[in-house]
mmCIF file of C-alpha atoms in Angstrom:
data_model
loop_
_atom_site.group_PDB
_atom_site.id
_atom_site.type_symbol
_atom_site.label_atom_id
_atom_site.label_comp_id
_atom_site.label_asym_id
_atom_site.label_seq_id
_atom_site.Cartn_x
_atom_site.Cartn_y
_atom_site.Cartn_z
ATOM 1 C CA MET A 18 -0.081 -0.085 0.031
ATOM 2 C CA ALA A 19 1.442 3.114 -0.423
ATOM 3 C CA GLY A 20 2.228 5.928 2.156
ATOM 4 C CA ALA A 21 4.572 8.863 2.377
ATOM 5 C CA VAL A 22 6.909 9.416 0.245
ATOM 6 C CA LYS A 23 10.361 8.840 1.993
ATOM 7 C CA GLU A 24 12.582 10.309 -0.424
ATOM 8 C CA GLU A 25 12.237 14.743 -0.113
ATOM 9 C CA ALA A 26 11.582 15.659 -3.953
ATOM 10 C CA SER A 27 13.092 19.116 -3.798
ATOM 11 C CA CYS A 28 11.719 20.238 -7.163
ATOM 12 C CA THR A 29 9.613 23.350 -7.682
ATOM 13 C CA HIS A 30 8.546 22.891 -11.261
ATOM 14 C CA TYR A 31 6.241 19.502 -10.939
ATOM 15 C CA LYS A 32 4.619 17.693 -8.395
ATOM 16 C CA ARG A 33 5.473 14.016 -8.712
ATOM 17 C CA HIS A 34 6.745 10.957 -6.892
ATOM 18 C CA CYS A 35 9.609 9.458 -8.773
ATOM 19 C CA LYS A 36 12.717 10.401 -10.369
ATOM 20 C CA LEU A 37 13.975 10.564 -13.955
ATOM 21 C CA LEU A 38 17.053 9.005 -15.506
ATOM 22 C CA ALA A 39 18.780 11.341 -17.349
ATOM 23 C CA LYS A 40 20.936 8.814 -20.400
ATOM 24 C CA CYS A 41 22.817 12.103 -21.074
ATOM 25 C CA CYS A 42 24.840 11.613 -17.508
ATOM 26 C CA GLY A 43 23.309 8.821 -15.754
ATOM 27 C CA GLU A 44 21.706 10.595 -13.002
ATOM 28 C CA PHE A 45 18.187 10.538 -11.575
ATOM 29 C CA PHE A 46 16.814 14.028 -11.259
ATOM 30 C CA VAL A 47 13.110 15.051 -10.255
ATOM 31 C CA CYS A 48 12.559 16.545 -13.449
ATOM 32 C CA ARG A 49 14.713 18.034 -16.975
ATOM 33 C CA LEU A 50 14.520 21.404 -15.504
ATOM 34 C CA CYS A 51 16.342 20.346 -12.382
ATOM 35 C CA HIS A 52 18.516 18.630 -14.610
ATOM 36 C CA ASP A 53 19.553 21.484 -16.775
ATOM 37 C CA ASP A 54 19.981 23.963 -13.706
ATOM 38 C CA VAL A 55 22.696 22.234 -12.354
ATOM 39 C CA LYS A 56 24.385 20.698 -15.630
ATOM 40 C CA GLU A 57 25.887 22.666 -18.792
ATOM 41 C CA HIS A 58 23.744 20.680 -21.036
ATOM 42 C CA THR A 59 19.835 19.797 -21.326
ATOM 43 C CA MET A 60 18.295 16.554 -20.943
ATOM 44 C CA ASP A 61 15.985 15.130 -23.802
ATOM 45 C CA ARG A 62 12.811 14.165 -21.755
ATOM 46 C CA PHE A 63 11.975 12.083 -25.041
ATOM 47 C CA ALA A 64 15.085 9.865 -24.227
ATOM 48 C CA VAL A 65 13.866 8.445 -20.715
ATOM 49 C CA THR A 66 13.737 4.917 -20.153
ATOM 50 C CA THR A 67 14.046 4.728 -16.588
ATOM 51 C CA VAL A 68 12.845 5.769 -13.144
ATOM 52 C CA LYS A 69 13.552 5.527 -9.451
ATOM 53 C CA CYS A 70 10.484 5.512 -7.103
ATOM 54 C CA LEU A 71 10.832 8.233 -4.183
ATOM 55 C CA GLN A 72 8.967 6.370 -1.802
ATOM 56 C CA CYS A 73 10.688 2.938 -2.199
ATOM 57 C CA GLY A 74 13.285 3.443 -3.837
ATOM 58 C CA THR A 75 12.932 0.720 -6.621
ATOM 59 C CA GLU A 76 14.635 1.529 -10.218
ATOM 60 C CA GLN A 77 12.058 1.008 -12.991
ATOM 61 C CA PRO A 78 10.995 0.926 -16.374
ATOM 62 C CA ALA A 79 9.222 4.414 -17.033
ATOM 63 C CA ALA A 80 5.538 3.947 -16.048
ATOM 64 C CA ASN A 81 2.981 5.868 -13.727
ATOM 65 C CA VAL A 82 2.912 3.595 -11.212
ATOM 66 C CA CYS A 83 5.233 1.612 -8.979
ATOM 67 C CA LYS A 84 5.802 -1.786 -9.537
ATOM 68 C CA ASP A 85 6.764 -2.471 -5.860
ATOM 69 C CA CYS A 86 4.880 -0.262 -3.655
ATOM 70 C CA GLY A 87 1.675 0.863 -6.400
ATOM 71 C CA ILE A 88 2.158 4.606 -5.544
ATOM 72 C CA VAL A 89 1.172 6.873 -8.551
ATOM 73 C CA PHE A 90 4.037 8.942 -9.825
ATOM 74 C CA GLY A 91 2.026 11.453 -10.990
ATOM 75 C CA GLU A 92 -1.960 12.691 -11.184
ATOM 76 C CA TYR A 93 -0.720 13.383 -15.111
ATOM 77 C CA TYR A 94 1.623 11.030 -17.204
ATOM 78 C CA CYS A 95 2.381 11.619 -20.559
ATOM 79 C CA SER A 96 4.527 8.407 -21.810
ATOM 80 C CA ILE A 97 5.700 10.412 -24.859
ATOM 81 C CA CYS A 98 7.078 13.257 -22.614
ATOM 82 C CA HIS A 99 7.445 11.584 -19.840
ATOM 83 C CA LEU A 100 5.979 14.272 -17.984
ATOM 84 C CA PHE A 101 4.410 13.816 -14.427
ATOM 85 C CA ASP A 102 2.693 16.325 -12.265
ATOM 86 C CA ALA A 103 -0.424 17.313 -10.671
ATOM 87 C CA ASP A 104 -3.508 17.239 -12.796
ATOM 88 C CA LYS A 105 -3.776 20.405 -14.690
ATOM 89 C CA LYS A 106 -5.847 19.344 -17.536
ATOM 90 C CA GLN A 107 -2.973 18.595 -19.434
ATOM 91 C CA PHE A 108 -2.948 17.201 -23.463
ATOM 92 C CA HIS A 109 -0.260 16.016 -25.220
ATOM 93 C CA CYS A 110 -0.373 17.962 -28.762
ATOM 94 C CA CYS A 111 1.026 16.020 -31.610
ATOM 95 C CA GLY A 112 1.547 19.217 -33.419
ATOM 96 C CA CYS A 113 3.477 21.132 -31.180
ATOM 97 C CA GLY A 114 4.954 17.510 -29.898
ATOM 98 C CA ILE A 115 4.740 17.869 -26.115
ATOM 99 C CA CYS A 116 2.181 18.874 -23.572
ATOM 100 C CA ARG A 117 0.197 21.651 -22.997
ATOM 101 C CA VAL A 118 -2.030 22.846 -20.074
ATOM 102 C CA GLY A 119 -5.502 22.279 -21.280
ATOM 103 C CA PRO A 120 -8.409 21.742 -20.819
ATOM 104 C CA LYS A 121 -7.810 20.285 -24.762
ATOM 105 C CA GLU A 122 -10.937 21.339 -25.794
ATOM 106 C CA ASN A 123 -10.263 25.700 -25.109
ATOM 107 C CA TYR A 124 -7.497 25.593 -27.691
ATOM 108 C CA PHE A 125 -6.795 24.165 -31.190
ATOM 109 C CA HIS A 126 -3.251 23.761 -32.958
ATOM 110 C CA CYS A 127 -2.443 26.544 -35.816
ATOM 111 C CA PHE A 128 -0.603 24.220 -38.287
ATOM 112 C CA THR A 129 0.897 27.825 -39.721
ATOM 113 C CA CYS A 130 2.052 28.961 -36.204
ATOM 114 C CA ASN A 131 2.861 25.693 -35.462
ATOM 115 C CA PHE A 132 1.298 26.292 -32.128
ATOM 116 C CA CYS A 133 -1.239 25.649 -29.903
ATOM 117 C CA LEU A 134 -3.514 29.058 -29.703
ATOM 118 C CA HIS A 135 -6.967 29.871 -27.382
ATOM 119 C CA ASN A 136 -10.256 29.056 -29.490
ATOM 120 C CA ASP A 137 -11.311 32.839 -28.329
ATOM 121 C CA ILE A 138 -8.544 33.728 -31.632
ATOM 122 C CA LYS A 139 -8.949 30.891 -33.475
ATOM 123 C CA ASP A 140 -10.799 33.029 -36.629
ATOM 124 C CA THR A 141 -8.846 36.140 -35.357
ATOM 125 C CA HIS A 142 -5.126 35.550 -35.132
ATOM 126 C CA LYS A 143 -2.808 36.387 -37.595
ATOM 127 C CA CYS A 144 -0.910 33.446 -38.256
ATOM 128 C CA VAL A 145 3.316 33.669 -38.396
ATOM 129 C CA GLN A 146 5.056 30.833 -39.590
ATOM 130 C CA ASN A 147 6.750 28.552 -36.804
ATOM 131 C CA VAL A 148 5.912 31.807 -34.266
ATOM 132 C CA SER A 149 6.938 29.848 -31.485
ATOM 133 C CA ARG A 150 10.205 28.456 -32.393
ATOM 134 C CA GLN A 151 11.919 31.193 -31.249
ATOM 135 C CA ASN A 152 12.512 33.184 -27.562
ATOM 136 C CA CYS A 153 10.829 35.554 -26.132
ATOM 137 C CA SER A 154 12.194 38.813 -27.333
ATOM 138 C CA VAL A 155 12.015 40.479 -24.157
ATOM 139 C CA CYS A 156 13.421 37.553 -21.559
ATOM 140 C CA MET A 157 15.024 35.672 -25.019
ATOM 141 C CA GLU A 158 13.806 32.564 -22.962
ATOM 142 C CA ASP A 159 12.344 29.358 -24.864
ATOM 143 C CA LEU A 160 8.819 29.959 -25.833
ATOM 144 C CA HIS A 161 7.621 26.652 -27.539
ATOM 145 C CA THR A 162 8.779 24.533 -24.149
ATOM 146 C CA SER A 163 8.415 27.257 -22.012
ATOM 147 C CA ARG A 164 5.836 26.386 -18.837
ATOM 148 C CA THR A 165 5.460 30.242 -18.702
ATOM 149 C CA SER A 166 1.957 30.703 -20.817
ATOM 150 C CA VAL A 167 2.153 33.134 -23.813
ATOM 151 C CA ASN A 168 0.088 36.107 -25.147
ATOM 152 C CA THR A 169 -0.927 36.580 -28.334
ATOM 153 C CA LEU A 170 -0.589 39.836 -29.537
ATOM 154 C CA LEU A 171 -2.339 41.358 -32.750
ATOM 155 C CA CYS A 172 0.846 41.137 -35.032
ATOM 156 C CA GLY A 173 0.802 37.550 -34.443
ATOM 157 C CA HIS A 174 4.034 37.344 -32.612
ATOM 158 C CA LEU A 175 4.212 35.816 -29.055
ATOM 159 C CA LEU A 176 5.685 37.056 -25.318
ATOM 160 C CA HIS A 177 5.363 35.471 -22.094
ATOM 161 C CA ARG A 178 2.896 36.627 -20.069
ATOM 162 C CA THR A 179 4.888 38.010 -17.522
ATOM 163 C CA CYS A 180 7.207 40.096 -19.739
ATOM 164 C CA TYR A 181 3.836 41.316 -21.764
ATOM 165 C CA SER A 182 2.836 42.630 -18.210
ATOM 166 C CA ASP A 183 5.692 43.921 -17.491
ATOM 167 C CA MET A 184 5.870 46.364 -20.803
ATOM 168 C CA TRP A 185 2.635 47.070 -20.065
ATOM 169 C CA LYS A 186 3.913 48.221 -16.963
ATOM 170 C CA ARG A 187 6.698 50.712 -18.134
ATOM 171 C CA GLY A 188 4.076 52.375 -20.750
ATOM 172 C CA PHE A 189 5.372 49.944 -23.603
ATOM 173 C CA TYR A 190 2.766 48.851 -25.997
ATOM 174 C CA ARG A 191 4.582 48.096 -29.407
ATOM 175 C CA CYS A 192 5.573 44.752 -30.162
ATOM 176 C CA PRO A 193 9.456 44.353 -29.603
ATOM 177 C CA LEU A 194 9.515 42.716 -33.230
ATOM 178 C CA CYS A 195 7.672 44.563 -35.764
ATOM 179 C CA VAL A 196 6.378 47.442 -33.413
ATOM 180 C CA HIS A 197 3.395 46.902 -34.113
ATOM 181 C CA SER A 198 1.066 47.967 -31.027
ATOM 182 C CA MET A 199 0.268 44.588 -29.047
ATOM 183 C CA THR A 200 -3.506 44.824 -28.186
ATOM 184 C CA TYR A 201 -6.643 46.703 -29.594
ATOM 185 C CA MET A 202 -5.958 50.840 -28.348
ATOM 186 C CA HIS A 203 -9.126 52.407 -29.190
ATOM 187 C CA ASP A 204 -10.072 53.966 -25.721
ATOM 188 C CA PHE A 205 -6.375 54.805 -25.442
ATOM 189 C CA TRP A 206 -6.279 56.704 -28.475
ATOM 190 C CA LYS A 207 -9.795 58.160 -27.391
ATOM 191 C CA ASP A 208 -7.789 59.305 -24.397
ATOM 192 C CA LEU A 209 -5.180 60.967 -26.207
ATOM 193 C CA ASP A 210 -7.097 62.375 -28.565
ATOM 194 C CA ASP A 211 -8.936 64.452 -25.279
ATOM 195 C CA GLU A 212 -5.477 64.918 -23.466
ATOM 196 C CA ILE A 213 -4.097 66.794 -27.069
ATOM 197 C CA ALA A 214 -7.485 68.551 -27.798
ATOM 198 C CA MET A 215 -6.934 70.604 -23.907
ATOM 199 C CA THR A 216 -3.277 70.818 -25.012
ATOM 200 C CA PRO A 217 -2.982 73.402 -27.844
ATOM 201 C CA MET A 218 0.447 73.743 -29.704
ATOM 202 C CA PRO A 219 1.853 77.302 -29.441
ATOM 203 C CA GLU A 220 0.623 79.488 -31.886
ATOM 204 C CA ALA A 221 3.532 79.427 -34.208
ATOM 205 C CA TYR A 222 3.084 75.429 -34.454
ATOM 206 C CA GLN A 223 -0.794 75.160 -34.520
ATOM 207 C CA SER A 224 -0.855 74.901 -38.274
ATOM 208 C CA ALA A 225 2.070 72.944 -38.422
ATOM 209 C CA THR A 226 2.124 69.241 -40.380
ATOM 210 C CA VAL A 227 4.486 66.433 -40.580
ATOM 211 C CA MET A 228 4.802 63.634 -42.825
ATOM 212 C CA ILE A 229 4.445 60.695 -40.514
ATOM 213 C CA PHE A 230 4.707 56.194 -41.266
ATOM 214 C CA CYS A 231 2.371 54.253 -39.107
ATOM 215 C CA ASN A 232 3.204 51.394 -37.782
ATOM 216 C CA ASP A 233 -0.258 49.899 -37.611
ATOM 217 C CA CYS A 234 -1.462 50.283 -40.752
ATOM 218 C CA GLN A 235 1.663 50.711 -43.087
ATOM 219 C CA GLU A 236 0.061 53.897 -44.217
ATOM 220 C CA LYS A 237 2.357 57.041 -44.842
ATOM 221 C CA GLY A 238 0.739 60.999 -44.854
ATOM 222 C CA SER A 239 0.837 64.479 -43.618
ATOM 223 C CA VAL A 240 -0.698 64.964 -40.276
ATOM 224 C CA PRO A 241 -1.145 68.069 -38.038
ATOM 225 C CA PHE A 242 2.208 67.952 -35.738
ATOM 226 C CA HIS A 243 1.543 67.575 -32.100
ATOM 227 C CA VAL A 244 4.426 66.994 -29.126
ATOM 228 C CA LEU A 245 2.240 64.721 -27.646
ATOM 229 C CA GLY A 246 1.457 62.297 -30.717
ATOM 230 C CA MET A 247 0.989 62.667 -34.126
ATOM 231 C CA LYS A 248 -2.556 60.929 -35.338
ATOM 232 C CA CYS A 249 -2.879 58.585 -38.336
ATOM 233 C CA SER A 250 -5.138 60.003 -40.886
ATOM 234 C CA SER A 251 -6.231 56.326 -42.257
ATOM 235 C CA CYS A 252 -6.600 54.134 -38.952
ATOM 236 C CA GLY A 253 -6.583 56.983 -35.712
ATOM 237 C CA SER A 254 -3.607 55.181 -34.397
ATOM 238 C CA TYR A 255 -1.103 57.124 -32.699
ATOM 239 C CA ASN A 256 1.484 54.053 -33.209
ATOM 240 C CA THR A 257 3.385 56.357 -35.881
ATOM 241 C CA SER A 258 7.149 57.295 -36.423
ATOM 242 C CA GLN A 259 7.748 61.090 -38.077
ATOM 243 C CA ASP A 260 9.118 60.592 -41.647
ATOM 244 C CA GLY A 261 10.106 63.861 -42.049
ATOM 245 C CA GLY A 262 10.554 67.326 -41.090
ATOM 246 C CA LEU A 263 8.147 69.827 -39.962
ATOM 247 C CA SER A 264 6.226 71.706 -42.475
ATOM 248 C CA MET A 265 5.422 75.112 -41.444
ATOM 249 C CA PRO A 266 2.564 77.740 -43.001
ATOM 250 C CA PRO A 267 4.487 81.063 -44.474
ATOM 251 C CA GLN A 268 4.864 83.852 -42.000
ATOM 252 C CA HIS A 269 3.023 86.966 -43.053
ATOM 253 C CA PRO A 270 4.651 90.280 -42.654
ATOM 254 C CA CYS A 271 3.074 92.459 -39.609
#
């Protein structure tokens, strides 16, 4: 009968009752992340064939129940990824090649993006080829296999949710890769409209114009100049870049 786990599993990543034998170095680790934290190489999760029970110490072929003491190693177990963990409604995605936190019915695999995305954006997301097969452009850590959830931006690029939140807290709203607005900004642009209306430019600049390039709709055009922002006349975005010098109205002599 299964009892209290005898050997301490000092793993902050997963809740499990076994260790995995890393073929790369022949040592047991609670998980691949624990291995990678102390080794100068990475552990291949798919190559695991042997586990060690943390209750009775028995080494055995990888499975979810100890063949000697009967303890269950993980509420969730994937025989492909050799993932043992608490039940988080995980599911193995054949397209991604790894397990994802579910529930499965809330997600779909986009074969262009090559990534599992939430059903809420199935018909609206912008596809970017193999978008997850790169590092987060903020923290430069892996996106595809990361345990940190990701946000899908309007442009289709991905950021770790924590990195996305940190950018907003610091006042950055542009995608680090393509400078498109990360999300819908209508309310923010309206607030900026009101602020500009209450902050007139000095008389000499009130008729000044400037050429801008819109990072959201890609249009160019001449718009009124204001130090708080230049509004795209095509889509109403303030996510614009100045594309030339000021054009000042002719000055009439007194």
